XYZ file of C-alpha atoms in Angstrom:
534
model
C 65.815 -140.445 63.435
C 63.656 -138.985 60.811
C 64.504 -135.324 60.058
C 62.047 -132.413 60.595
C 60.538 -130.909 57.270
C 61.455 -127.323 56.615
C 59.278 -124.526 55.703
C 59.165 -120.829 54.909
C 56.416 -118.638 56.199
C 54.657 -115.779 54.362
C 52.756 -113.149 56.214
C 50.932 -110.403 54.324
C 48.358 -107.641 55.141
C 46.900 -104.620 53.366
C 45.950 -101.451 55.075
C 42.163 -102.035 55.307
C 42.657 -105.502 56.693
C 44.968 -104.285 59.479
C 42.058 -102.321 60.875
C 40.135 -105.631 61.119
C 42.694 -107.302 63.347
C 44.308 -109.421 60.743
C 47.839 -108.222 61.663
C 51.270 -109.536 60.632
C 51.915 -110.499 64.233
C 48.754 -112.672 64.492
C 49.579 -114.486 61.197
C 53.151 -115.240 62.312
C 52.204 -116.567 65.717
C 49.524 -118.878 64.057
C 52.049 -120.279 61.453
C 54.702 -120.722 64.119
C 52.331 -122.654 66.385
C 51.246 -124.820 63.588
C 54.928 -125.516 62.697
C 55.740 -126.590 66.342
C 52.589 -128.665 66.597
C 53.405 -130.563 63.309
C 57.271 -130.849 64.031
C 58.165 -128.395 61.002
C 61.363 -126.318 61.256
C 60.968 -122.712 60.235
C 63.792 -121.544 57.834
C 62.773 -117.960 57.129
C 59.740 -115.602 57.597
C 58.669 -113.134 55.231
C 56.293 -110.285 56.030
C 54.947 -107.315 53.953
C 52.149 -104.850 53.654
C 51.242 -104.952 50.101
C 48.241 -105.724 47.913
C 47.678 -109.243 46.638
C 46.192 -108.057 43.214
C 49.484 -109.310 41.452
C 52.490 -111.333 42.509
C 54.811 -108.361 41.931
C 55.498 -107.958 45.615
C 58.832 -107.161 47.054
C 59.011 -109.746 49.841
C 57.185 -112.462 47.751
C 59.661 -111.998 44.865
C 62.555 -112.117 47.364
C 61.140 -115.515 48.780
C 60.914 -116.987 45.317
C 64.385 -115.789 44.171
C 65.914 -117.298 47.340
C 64.274 -120.625 47.790
C 62.257 -121.466 44.548
C 64.791 -123.801 43.003
C 65.875 -127.451 43.004
C 67.458 -128.840 46.127
C 66.635 -125.642 48.300
C 65.934 -128.042 51.283
C 62.449 -126.395 51.752
C 59.417 -128.587 51.883
C 56.566 -126.063 52.595
C 55.523 -122.548 51.593
C 52.875 -121.768 54.227
C 50.321 -118.980 54.503
C 47.653 -118.480 57.091
C 44.764 -118.432 54.163
C 44.807 -118.698 50.580
C 43.806 -114.885 50.142
C 47.113 -114.197 51.924
C 48.949 -115.712 48.890
C 47.041 -114.271 46.063
C 43.650 -112.413 45.159
C 43.879 -113.531 41.609
C 42.945 -117.100 40.714
C 45.263 -117.312 37.674
C 48.198 -115.722 39.406
C 47.787 -118.216 42.485
C 47.626 -121.285 40.358
C 50.578 -120.262 38.319
C 52.582 -119.599 41.466
C 51.672 -122.949 43.054
C 52.709 -124.864 39.797
C 56.086 -123.133 39.670
C 56.873 -123.927 43.276
C 55.591 -127.594 43.131
C 58.006 -128.106 40.158
C 60.882 -127.448 42.569
C 59.569 -129.823 45.247
C 57.912 -127.156 47.380
C 54.352 -127.512 48.589
C 52.136 -124.452 48.956
C 49.519 -124.606 51.537
C 47.339 -122.550 53.899
C 47.078 -123.842 57.631
C 43.583 -122.781 58.045
C 42.328 -124.181 54.674
C 44.480 -127.088 54.220
C 44.433 -129.008 51.008
C 45.835 -132.538 50.368
C 47.382 -132.079 46.965
C 47.799 -135.801 46.492
C 44.118 -136.221 46.068
C 42.919 -135.468 42.678
C 39.749 -133.625 43.745
C 41.836 -131.136 45.714
C 42.136 -129.085 42.566
C 38.535 -128.203 42.762
C 38.662 -127.148 46.312
C 41.889 -125.003 45.611
C 40.220 -123.364 42.728
C 37.175 -122.452 45.002
C 39.460 -120.843 47.714
C 41.395 -118.846 45.072
C 38.252 -117.822 43.204
C 36.578 -116.784 46.571
C 39.508 -114.450 47.247
C 39.276 -112.849 43.764
C 35.572 -112.353 44.084
C 35.916 -110.728 47.513
C 38.634 -108.313 45.905
C 36.299 -107.500 43.156
C 33.443 -106.723 45.593
C 35.787 -104.407 47.667
C 36.896 -102.641 44.537
C 33.255 -102.106 43.385
C 32.285 -100.835 46.983
C 35.293 -98.406 46.848
C 34.281 -97.131 43.372
C 30.696 -96.657 44.660
C 31.888 -94.758 47.621
C 34.148 -92.422 45.693
C 31.368 -91.680 43.130
C 28.846 -90.966 46.010
C 31.506 -88.696 47.714
C 32.038 -86.811 44.363
C 28.413 -86.255 43.871
C 28.095 -84.788 47.258
C 30.744 -82.032 46.277
C 33.525 -83.477 48.434
C 37.058 -84.096 47.454
C 37.592 -87.841 47.314
C 41.413 -87.867 47.109
C 44.452 -85.530 47.639
C 43.553 -81.880 47.502
C 44.619 -79.864 44.450
C 47.600 -77.493 44.703
C 46.583 -74.515 46.823
C 44.317 -76.645 49.191
C 45.230 -79.086 52.040
C 43.434 -82.127 53.312
C 42.130 -82.034 56.871
C 40.373 -84.618 59.004
C 38.927 -84.832 62.300
C 38.318 -88.648 62.352
C 37.679 -91.489 59.630
C 34.338 -90.027 58.972
C 34.816 -86.250 58.944
C 37.333 -85.042 56.351
C 37.375 -81.876 54.211
C 39.589 -79.675 52.315
C 40.752 -76.071 53.202
C 42.702 -73.274 51.529
C 46.436 -73.702 52.015
C 47.573 -70.338 53.617
C 51.059 -70.492 52.034
C 50.288 -71.913 48.518
C 46.678 -70.792 48.079
C 47.549 -67.098 47.565
C 50.177 -68.047 44.927
C 47.715 -69.950 43.156
C 45.147 -67.135 43.151
C 47.750 -64.680 41.916
C 48.727 -67.002 39.127
C 45.152 -67.106 37.889
C 44.788 -63.310 38.025
C 48.172 -62.545 36.163
C 47.230 -64.991 33.355
C 43.738 -63.623 33.206
C 45.266 -60.119 32.478
C 46.625 -61.315 29.135
C 49.847 -59.295 29.434
C 52.278 -62.111 30.265
C 52.307 -65.602 28.779
C 51.180 -68.357 31.121
C 54.713 -69.706 30.926
C 56.166 -66.401 32.098
C 53.659 -66.463 34.911
C 54.562 -69.994 35.778
C 58.348 -68.926 36.013
C 57.397 -66.000 38.329
C 55.300 -68.049 40.512
C 57.964 -70.921 40.601
C 60.448 -68.095 41.936
C 58.107 -67.123 44.529
C 57.793 -70.545 45.923
C 55.129 -72.446 44.011
C 56.407 -75.986 43.502
C 54.778 -76.962 40.250
C 55.961 -78.301 36.880
C 54.970 -76.366 33.682
C 52.458 -79.064 32.505
C 50.930 -79.357 36.119
C 50.739 -75.611 36.073
C 48.749 -75.511 32.800
C 46.522 -78.467 34.285
C 45.942 -76.273 37.434
C 44.775 -73.376 35.237
C 42.095 -75.592 33.663
C 40.836 -77.142 36.950
C 37.192 -76.246 37.801
C 37.819 -77.125 41.471
C 39.232 -73.522 42.056
C 35.846 -72.012 41.318
C 34.038 -74.338 43.677
C 33.155 -77.219 41.292
C 33.963 -80.869 41.549
C 34.192 -83.016 38.403
C 32.298 -86.376 38.592
C 33.590 -88.876 35.876
C 31.091 -90.973 34.086
C 30.071 -93.990 36.081
C 27.791 -96.791 35.210
C 24.789 -94.985 33.547
C 25.644 -91.615 35.036
C 27.457 -89.205 32.544
C 30.434 -87.078 33.613
C 29.457 -83.867 35.190
C 30.352 -81.055 37.437
C 28.635 -80.571 40.789
C 28.871 -77.726 43.279
C 31.486 -78.313 45.734
C 31.542 -77.956 49.563
C 34.909 -76.367 49.656
C 35.542 -72.629 49.432
C 36.338 -71.305 45.922
C 39.888 -69.843 45.562
C 39.244 -68.023 42.165
C 36.443 -65.837 41.062
C 34.353 -67.420 38.037
C 34.999 -64.377 35.790
C 38.828 -64.680 36.391
C 38.767 -68.364 35.664
C 36.927 -68.189 32.385
C 39.295 -65.335 31.295
C 42.026 -67.561 31.773
C 40.304 -70.392 29.798
C 39.939 -67.776 26.812
C 43.890 -67.112 27.167
C 44.601 -70.823 27.122
C 42.452 -71.561 23.920
C 44.550 -72.713 21.048
C 45.144 -70.058 18.462
C 42.960 -71.540 15.922
C 40.017 -71.392 18.298
C 41.032 -67.851 19.368
C 41.272 -66.496 15.864
C 37.782 -64.816 15.998
C 38.608 -63.101 19.223
C 41.956 -61.763 17.840
C 40.055 -59.824 15.340
C 39.277 -57.232 17.959
C 42.840 -57.062 19.190
C 45.320 -54.601 17.682
C 47.985 -55.544 15.301
C 50.709 -54.501 17.864
C 49.039 -56.298 20.771
C 51.530 -56.593 23.677
C 52.306 -59.932 25.268
C 55.332 -60.572 27.369
C 57.166 -63.945 26.964
C 60.323 -63.264 28.885
C 61.191 -60.693 31.486
C 63.751 -58.125 30.204
C 66.643 -56.526 32.168
C 65.753 -53.562 34.252
C 67.343 -51.204 31.701
C 65.194 -52.288 28.974
C 61.758 -52.557 30.423
C 60.167 -50.887 27.373
C 61.680 -53.378 25.041
C 58.429 -55.331 24.159
C 56.457 -52.057 23.793
C 58.559 -50.470 20.855
C 58.502 -50.920 16.995
C 61.058 -49.999 14.379
C 59.983 -47.048 12.279
C 61.656 -48.467 9.081
C 60.682 -52.109 8.885
C 57.953 -52.410 11.641
C 59.740 -55.086 13.480
C 59.960 -55.534 17.198
C 62.984 -53.721 18.751
C 65.691 -55.561 20.552
C 67.834 -54.235 23.305
C 71.536 -54.668 24.365
C 74.457 -52.867 25.905
C 77.163 -51.137 23.657
C 80.537 -51.253 24.947
C 82.217 -47.683 25.024
C 85.529 -46.409 26.210
C 84.532 -46.042 29.873
C 81.246 -47.920 30.399
C 78.501 -49.911 28.749
C 75.454 -47.985 27.209
C 72.016 -49.432 26.922
C 70.429 -49.117 23.490
C 67.202 -50.240 21.864
C 67.916 -51.304 18.286
C 66.316 -53.121 15.243
C 67.926 -56.500 14.416
C 66.046 -56.683 11.212
C 66.827 -53.704 9.001
C 69.821 -52.382 11.318
C 68.593 -48.852 10.521
C 67.440 -47.641 13.732
C 68.635 -47.418 17.396
C 68.029 -45.155 20.393
C 69.614 -44.829 23.716
C 67.507 -46.748 26.168
C 68.035 -44.490 29.248
C 67.153 -41.346 27.359
C 64.132 -42.865 25.899
C 62.851 -44.229 29.278
C 63.494 -40.877 30.960
C 61.478 -39.039 28.280
C 58.679 -41.443 28.370
C 58.423 -41.308 32.240
C 58.563 -37.583 32.110
C 55.811 -37.452 29.549
C 53.581 -39.648 31.799
C 54.148 -36.926 34.678
C 52.312 -34.468 32.295
C 49.027 -36.542 32.257
C 47.478 -34.427 34.956
C 43.808 -34.692 35.142
C 42.041 -31.139 35.341
C 40.615 -30.351 38.871
C 37.202 -29.509 37.328
C 37.158 -32.869 35.528
C 37.848 -34.640 38.861
C 35.097 -32.652 40.554
C 32.651 -33.388 37.677
C 33.464 -37.055 37.808
C 32.912 -37.263 41.614
C 29.553 -35.487 41.109
C 28.534 -37.905 38.324
C 29.549 -40.877 40.567
C 27.384 -39.378 43.494
C 24.387 -39.104 41.199
C 24.723 -42.590 39.636
C 25.192 -44.221 42.998
C 22.110 -42.348 44.352
C 19.912 -42.875 41.278
C 20.882 -46.566 40.533
C 20.163 -47.673 44.013
C 16.670 -48.801 43.116
C 17.948 -50.234 39.804
C 20.448 -52.175 41.636
C 18.125 -53.788 43.877
C 15.826 -54.710 41.123
C 18.853 -56.272 39.425
C 19.797 -58.243 42.577
C 16.371 -59.643 42.791
C 16.306 -60.485 39.039
C 19.548 -62.359 39.530
C 18.576 -64.370 42.463
C 15.230 -65.366 40.716
C 17.441 -66.276 37.535
C 19.742 -68.375 39.673
C 16.879 -70.186 41.470
C 15.336 -70.932 38.010
C 18.639 -72.281 36.704
C 19.062 -74.484 39.757
C 15.508 -75.689 39.351
C 16.215 -76.484 35.682
C 19.345 -78.586 36.915
C 17.071 -80.596 39.136
C 14.464 -81.191 36.276
C 17.427 -82.248 33.981
C 18.435 -84.835 36.430
C 14.910 -86.215 36.710
C 14.674 -86.439 32.915
C 18.044 -88.325 32.768
C 16.725 -90.882 35.188
C 13.469 -91.349 33.147
C 15.531 -91.658 29.818
C 14.078 -88.328 28.330
C 17.493 -87.090 27.791
C 20.756 -88.677 26.570
C 23.872 -88.776 28.809
C 25.819 -86.701 26.304
C 23.149 -83.864 26.313
C 22.814 -84.047 29.899
C 26.563 -83.358 30.408
C 26.530 -80.390 27.820
C 23.411 -78.715 29.354
C 24.683 -79.319 32.837
C 28.017 -77.594 32.065
C 26.226 -74.715 30.431
C 23.747 -74.159 33.376
C 26.593 -74.350 35.892
C 28.622 -71.776 33.936
C 25.717 -69.438 33.625
C 25.091 -69.752 37.407
C 28.605 -69.013 38.206
C 28.567 -65.854 35.979
C 25.284 -64.607 37.764
C 26.616 -65.170 41.107
C 29.770 -63.219 40.429
C 27.637 -60.321 39.234
C 25.386 -60.730 42.210
C 28.541 -60.510 44.638
C 29.593 -57.491 42.830
C 26.226 -55.765 43.087
C 25.887 -56.481 46.685
C 28.749 -54.475 47.513
C 27.645 -50.721 47.852
C 30.560 -48.280 48.136
C 30.019 -45.218 50.360
C 30.154 -41.577 49.038
C 33.197 -41.138 51.146
C 34.968 -44.094 49.940
C 34.308 -43.071 46.260
C 35.779 -39.399 47.159
C 38.810 -40.956 48.916
C 39.476 -43.425 45.923
C 39.236 -40.343 43.415
C 41.802 -38.333 45.364
C 44.300 -41.359 45.601
C 43.884 -41.991 41.849
C 44.356 -38.419 40.861
C 47.567 -38.298 42.937
C 48.921 -41.360 41.354
C 48.126 -40.103 37.824
C 49.797 -36.856 38.633
C 53.105 -38.535 39.255
C 52.732 -41.723 37.151
C 56.130 -41.349 35.560
C 57.899 -41.113 38.823
C 55.822 -44.178 40.016
C 56.946 -46.152 36.794
C 60.682 -45.266 37.404
C 60.479 -46.782 41.021
C 58.602 -50.024 40.274
C 60.420 -53.440 39.773
C 60.535 -54.588 36.160
C 57.484 -56.892 36.296
C 55.269 -54.188 37.829
C 56.562 -51.746 35.240
C 55.362 -54.069 32.594
C 52.056 -54.522 34.176
C 51.571 -50.732 34.446
C 52.565 -50.206 30.875
C 50.229 -52.945 29.765
C 47.322 -51.025 31.349
C 48.387 -47.884 30.112
C 49.207 -48.358 26.473
C 46.651 -49.609 23.824
C 49.314 -50.688 21.280
C 53.078 -50.643 20.783
C 54.921 -47.437 20.312
C 55.922 -46.950 16.672
C 59.123 -44.716 16.643
C 60.224 -42.311 14.022
C 63.288 -40.528 13.006
C 61.882 -37.141 14.397
C 62.152 -36.042 17.942
C 58.253 -36.422 18.451
C 56.975 -39.917 19.227
C 53.139 -40.722 19.238
C 51.899 -42.890 22.074
C 48.398 -44.399 22.002
C 46.893 -44.600 25.622
C 43.856 -46.701 26.639
C 40.756 -44.649 26.233
C 39.902 -44.621 29.798
C 43.160 -43.185 30.856
C 43.101 -40.647 28.067
C 39.641 -39.487 29.077
C 40.608 -39.008 32.604
C 43.848 -37.086 31.555
C 41.585 -34.732 29.519
C 43.245 -35.454 26.018
C 40.446 -37.374 24.434
C 39.600 -34.297 22.242
C 42.608 -35.392 20.091
C 41.048 -38.515 19.116
C 38.346 -37.209 16.513
C 40.255 -38.403 13.230
C 41.610 -41.589 15.158
C 40.188 -44.991 15.660
C 37.852 -45.159 18.629
C 40.296 -46.984 20.900
C 43.254 -44.654 19.982
C 43.982 -41.605 22.047
C 47.319 -40.120 21.534
C 49.930 -37.795 23.030
C 53.589 -37.079 21.987
C 56.883 -36.834 23.743
C 60.531 -35.979 22.968
C 63.601 -38.139 23.278
C 67.018 -38.015 21.532
C 67.886 -40.896 19.381
C 70.970 -41.940 17.315
C 71.268 -43.764 13.795
C 74.966 -43.942 14.026
C 76.582 -47.107 15.315
C 78.753 -46.760 18.416
C 80.313 -49.882 19.481
C 78.895 -53.372 19.273
C 75.002 -53.761 19.595
C 72.377 -56.218 18.571
C 72.593 -59.867 18.048
C 76.419 -59.889 17.802
C 76.888 -58.267 21.230
C 77.353 -60.804 24.106
C 75.048 -58.749 26.327
C 72.176 -58.520 23.809
C 68.689 -59.373 25.363
């Protein structure tokens, strides 16, 4: 009695084909029915959900490693149609030749080919080429759909960090702000925009608060225009790359975003901007310990180097000190200095007559500038409309080949940036504070300023540094006398009523002095040699 031939069955689908009814169960049933009808024994069935663009598929490779050898006892490797085997003509032919060398015939039960006939090679090539052409058509249709989706201002893939993908059905999809991650992303932009902390330090702080993000991903996030309501459309066919207005809600204000871009500029490109920044400009790269929150704001009086901080080991306790590791000629008790500085801030009490005058000026400005504000709002709306019309004309010029794709991309980006800035100004002007709110805010600000030192002593380290960055215009250069000069931001000095001391100073320097004891004698171990140095 003649033995039945043996076969292994291979069933494959991809996600888009499952929706059309070409399921794994259907393929397996058809293959089994064919084997029963043709008296072929089934040795093993391999099923998988994987793309056929390449032969690097888990179940296919498993089948080849298990049966593609001499004397395997298998006669057939069967698929339902040739596009189940491969959607690449070269890969399909190579796979068929390898299995034929080991005596295994590869065939499709719905598109059967008699390999003994010489002309069968032509038919096989047509079947495999049709599968590849069909795959290329699908790929092009997918790219066309993605490009069209992006041009509409929609997100075509996974939403960026801070947003979540939402869907009602296959045709109704959108992105919304993530209620948990969104506020952290917004806070990260605002912190970097302040320019006090380095972006890396902000990343560490946000990571500690729960933002799951690597360092490079964090920097990529800060450069993503999606957060200001713009969607990037890559170049496609004859269309240049461009930014379009997105349908999603912006998470970051445009002015904050562009401040962040200035912070992220390489130092060579930022050189011109640094000319307006002081020599002792403060930027925090690492958060200090609570006892040394002023470490990054102090300069040695002897060599001009930045002071370091560490604990000195005494007989009964450890004592915090600020000291110079460069010349080793200066050190001061950290707790005494901090206390003296906080006490001096409590003395920055604004005069009552100045507060009343300021409130009267605000009332007059608000009343008199109402008409001017309305005119400015109308002008901004008109300018925004003109810029949007220019964008439309620019698109027409591109289609008529009157402008190159490169120039189109440059001008589009410029117009979009100008529109964003004008819309931000429009939003600020639209908000009209009442006289009552101005008075309440002035009272709150006055009370805070009267006890600024007490407030500073109660804040956590990161908020202390933010407050100091908003208070000081440059680092504090210490001296060997009891008096130390501190330069305040001009706005704060003006409110505190000490701007009259600035006549012989630079325009941005308004100073006041305070007293704190210091020591130049070494007591215990301090500096880089101390294990507790920071």
